[in-house]
CSV table of C-alpha atoms in Angstrom, one decimal:
chain,number,residue,atom,x,y,z
A,603,MET,CA,19.3,22.5,41.4
A,604,LEU,CA,21.6,22.2,39.3
A,605,HIS,CA,25.6,23.9,38.6
A,606,THR,CA,26.9,24.3,35.6
A,607,ALA,CA,29.6,22.5,36.8
A,608,GLU,CA,27.5,19.1,36.5
A,609,LYS,CA,27.2,17.1,34.1
A,610,ILE,CA,23.5,16.9,33.4
A,611,SER,CA,21.6,13.6,32.6
A,612,TRP,CA,18.3,13.7,29.7
A,613,ASP,CA,16.0,12.7,32.7
A,614,GLU,CA,17.7,15.9,34.5
A,615,LEU,CA,17.8,18.1,31.4
A,616,LEU,CA,13.9,17.4,30.7
A,617,ASP,CA,12.6,17.2,34.2
A,618,GLU,CA,13.9,20.8,34.7
A,619,TYR,CA,12.2,22.0,31.2
A,620,PHE,CA,9.4,21.0,32.4
A,621,PHE,CA,9.3,22.1,35.5
A,622,SER,CA,9.8,25.3,33.4
A,623,ARG,CA,7.2,25.1,31.3
A,624,MET,CA,4.6,23.6,32.7
A,625,PRO,CA,3.4,22.3,29.3
A,626,LEU,CA,0.3,20.4,28.8
A,627,PRO,CA,0.2,16.3,29.7
A,628,SER,CA,0.5,15.3,26.2
A,629,THR,CA,2.6,17.9,25.0
A,630,GLU,CA,5.2,16.4,27.8
A,631,CYS,CA,4.9,12.6,27.0
A,632,SER,CA,5.2,13.6,23.4
A,633,TYR,CA,8.3,15.7,24.0
A,634,ARG,CA,9.9,12.6,26.4
A,635,ARG,CA,9.2,10.0,23.3
A,636,MET,CA,10.9,12.1,20.8
A,637,THR,CA,14.0,12.5,23.2
A,638,GLN,CA,14.1,8.7,23.1
A,639,VAL,CA,13.9,8.4,20.2
A,640,PHE,CA,16.7,10.3,19.2
A,641,ILE,CA,18.3,9.1,22.2
A,642,ARG,CA,18.3,5.5,21.3
A,643,PHE,CA,19.9,6.4,17.7
A,644,ILE,CA,23.1,8.1,19.4
A,645,GLY,CA,23.5,5.8,22.5
A,646,GLU,CA,22.2,5.7,25.9
A,647,MET,CA,25.9,6.9,27.2
A,648,VAL,CA,26.4,9.8,25.2
A,649,LEU,CA,24.8,13.2,27.0
A,650,PRO,CA,23.1,16.1,26.1
A,651,GLU,CA,26.3,18.0,26.3
A,652,ASN,CA,28.0,15.7,24.1
A,653,VAL,CA,25.6,16.1,21.1
A,654,THR,CA,27.0,17.7,18.1
A,655,HIS,CA,25.3,18.8,15.0
A,656,ARG,CA,26.8,16.1,12.8
A,657,ASP,CA,24.9,14.0,15.2
A,658,VAL,CA,21.8,15.7,14.3
A,659,LEU,CA,22.4,15.7,10.8
A,660,ARG,CA,22.9,11.7,10.6
A,661,TRP,CA,20.0,11.4,12.8
A,662,ARG,CA,18.3,13.3,9.8
A,663,ARG,CA,19.1,11.3,7.5
A,664,HIS,CA,18.6,8.0,9.3
A,665,LEU,CA,15.2,9.2,9.5
A,666,LEU,CA,14.2,10.8,6.4
A,667,ARG,CA,15.5,8.1,3.6
A,668,GLU,CA,15.7,5.0,5.9
A,669,LYS,CA,12.4,4.9,8.0
A,670,LYS,CA,10.9,7.4,5.0
A,671,GLN,CA,9.8,9.7,7.6
A,672,SER,CA,7.9,12.9,6.4
A,673,SER,CA,9.3,16.5,6.3
A,674,HIS,CA,6.8,17.5,8.6
A,675,THR,CA,7.8,14.6,11.2
A,676,TRP,CA,11.1,15.3,11.3
A,677,ASN,CA,10.9,19.3,11.9
A,678,ASN,CA,8.0,18.0,14.8
A,679,LYS,CA,11.1,16.7,16.3
A,680,VAL,CA,13.8,19.1,16.0
A,681,THR,CA,11.4,22.1,16.9
A,682,CYS,CA,10.9,19.8,20.2
A,683,LEU,CA,14.6,19.0,21.0
A,684,ARG,CA,15.9,22.7,19.8
A,685,ALA,CA,13.8,24.1,22.1
A,686,ILE,CA,14.6,22.3,24.9
A,687,PHE,CA,18.3,22.4,24.1
A,688,ASN,CA,17.4,26.4,23.5
A,689,PHE,CA,16.1,26.1,27.2
A,690,GLY,CA,19.5,24.0,28.4
A,691,MET,CA,21.5,26.7,26.8
A,692,LYS,CA,19.7,29.9,28.2
A,693,ARG,CA,20.1,28.4,32.1
A,694,LYS,CA,23.6,27.1,31.5
A,695,LEU,CA,23.0,23.9,31.8
A,696,LEU,CA,24.4,23.0,28.3
A,697,PRO,CA,27.9,24.4,27.7
A,698,TYR,CA,26.9,25.4,23.7
A,699,THR,CA,27.3,28.5,22.0
A,700,GLN,CA,25.0,27.4,19.1
A,701,ASN,CA,22.2,25.3,19.4
A,702,PRO,CA,23.1,21.9,17.5
A,703,PHE,CA,19.8,21.1,16.3
A,704,ASP,CA,20.0,25.1,14.6
A,705,ASN,CA,19.8,25.1,10.7
A,706,THR,CA,18.4,20.9,10.8
A,707,VAL,CA,15.1,21.9,9.0
A,708,VAL,CA,13.8,20.1,6.3
A,709,LYS,CA,11.6,22.4,3.8
A,710,ASP,CA,8.5,20.7,2.4
A,711,GLY,CA,9.0,18.9,-0.3
A,712,LEU,CA,12.6,18.1,-0.2
A,713,VAL,CA,11.6,14.4,1.1
A,714,LYS,CA,8.7,12.9,-1.0
A,715,LYS,CA,8.0,9.7,0.5
A,716,GLU,CA,7.9,7.2,-2.6
A,717,GLN,CA,4.1,6.8,-4.2
A,718,LYS,CA,3.0,3.2,-4.8
A,719,THR,CA,1.0,2.0,-7.6
A,720,GLY,CA,0.5,-1.8,-7.3
A,721,MET,CA,2.1,-2.5,-10.8
A,722,CYS,CA,6.0,-3.3,-11.7
A,723,LYS,CA,7.9,-0.2,-13.8
A,724,ASN,CA,7.0,-2.1,-17.1
A,725,GLN,CA,3.3,-2.9,-16.4
A,726,PRO,CA,1.8,0.3,-17.5
A,727,LEU,CA,3.2,-0.1,-20.8
A,728,HIS,CA,0.9,-3.2,-21.5
A,729,LEU,CA,-2.4,-1.3,-21.0
A,730,PRO,CA,-4.9,-1.1,-23.2
A,731,GLY,CA,-4.9,2.6,-24.4
A,732,THR,CA,-1.1,3.4,-24.3
A,733,ASN,CA,0.3,5.5,-27.1
A,734,LEU,CA,4.2,5.5,-26.5
A,735,ASN,CA,4.5,7.7,-29.4
A,736,SER,CA,2.2,10.4,-28.1
A,737,SER,CA,3.7,9.5,-24.2
A,738,TYR,CA,0.6,9.3,-22.8
A,739,ILE,CA,-1.9,6.5,-21.0
A,740,GLU,CA,-5.6,6.6,-21.4
A,741,LEU,CA,-7.4,5.2,-18.9
A,742,ARG,CA,-10.9,5.7,-17.4
A,743,VAL,CA,-12.0,6.0,-13.8
A,744,GLU,CA,-15.2,3.7,-12.7
A,745,GLY,CA,-16.5,4.2,-9.4
A,746,SER,CA,-13.5,5.9,-8.1
A,747,GLN,CA,-14.3,8.5,-5.3
A,748,ASN,CA,-10.3,9.7,-5.4
A,749,CYS,CA,-9.7,10.9,-8.6
A,750,THR,CA,-10.9,14.4,-11.0
A,751,ILE,CA,-12.2,12.8,-14.4
A,752,SER,CA,-12.5,15.1,-17.4
A,753,SER,CA,-15.3,16.3,-19.6
A,754,SER,CA,-14.5,13.3,-22.4
A,755,GLY,CA,-14.5,10.6,-19.1
A,756,THR,CA,-10.4,10.0,-19.6
A,757,PHE,CA,-7.4,12.1,-17.8
A,758,THR,CA,-3.7,11.2,-18.7
A,759,LEU,CA,-2.4,9.0,-15.6
A,760,ILE,CA,1.4,8.7,-16.5
A,761,ASP,CA,4.1,10.8,-18.8
A,762,ILE,CA,6.1,8.0,-20.0
A,763,ARG,CA,9.1,9.3,-21.1
A,764,ILE,CA,11.1,7.8,-23.7
A,765,ASN,CA,15.3,7.8,-23.2
A,766,ASP,CA,17.0,7.1,-26.8
């Protein structure tokens, strides 16, 4: 049994959590994997009791901005680690008064993945049907199952903004 005076390792914290919770093997595997991703980010020498809220915010910025992960993916990771830390705090395995993973969830829509069109920025300007005066490009889609076509067979694909 672990006591509060001992410094608990990541493996010990996870083992205590899983012994107590008895999750499905797939859940345990997923939680271990997410924890390993966090450990690789902050460094293997950082113990659970030394994680700060700022560490978590740095990790969030890294995953969302540099790795281009979705807010949904981030929220899954933070939910997992927050649960482990809540358990550690409740069992007095961790010395925190506030979980460093609290208040780190990202609302959907705040992080958008960049959409790729397969075109350079100025290529749509040279397509047939481009009307810069009316700020639209008229295109016809043939054989695509991914688009909704209006009754006239055309739709507005790009809203062009011309800044003076």
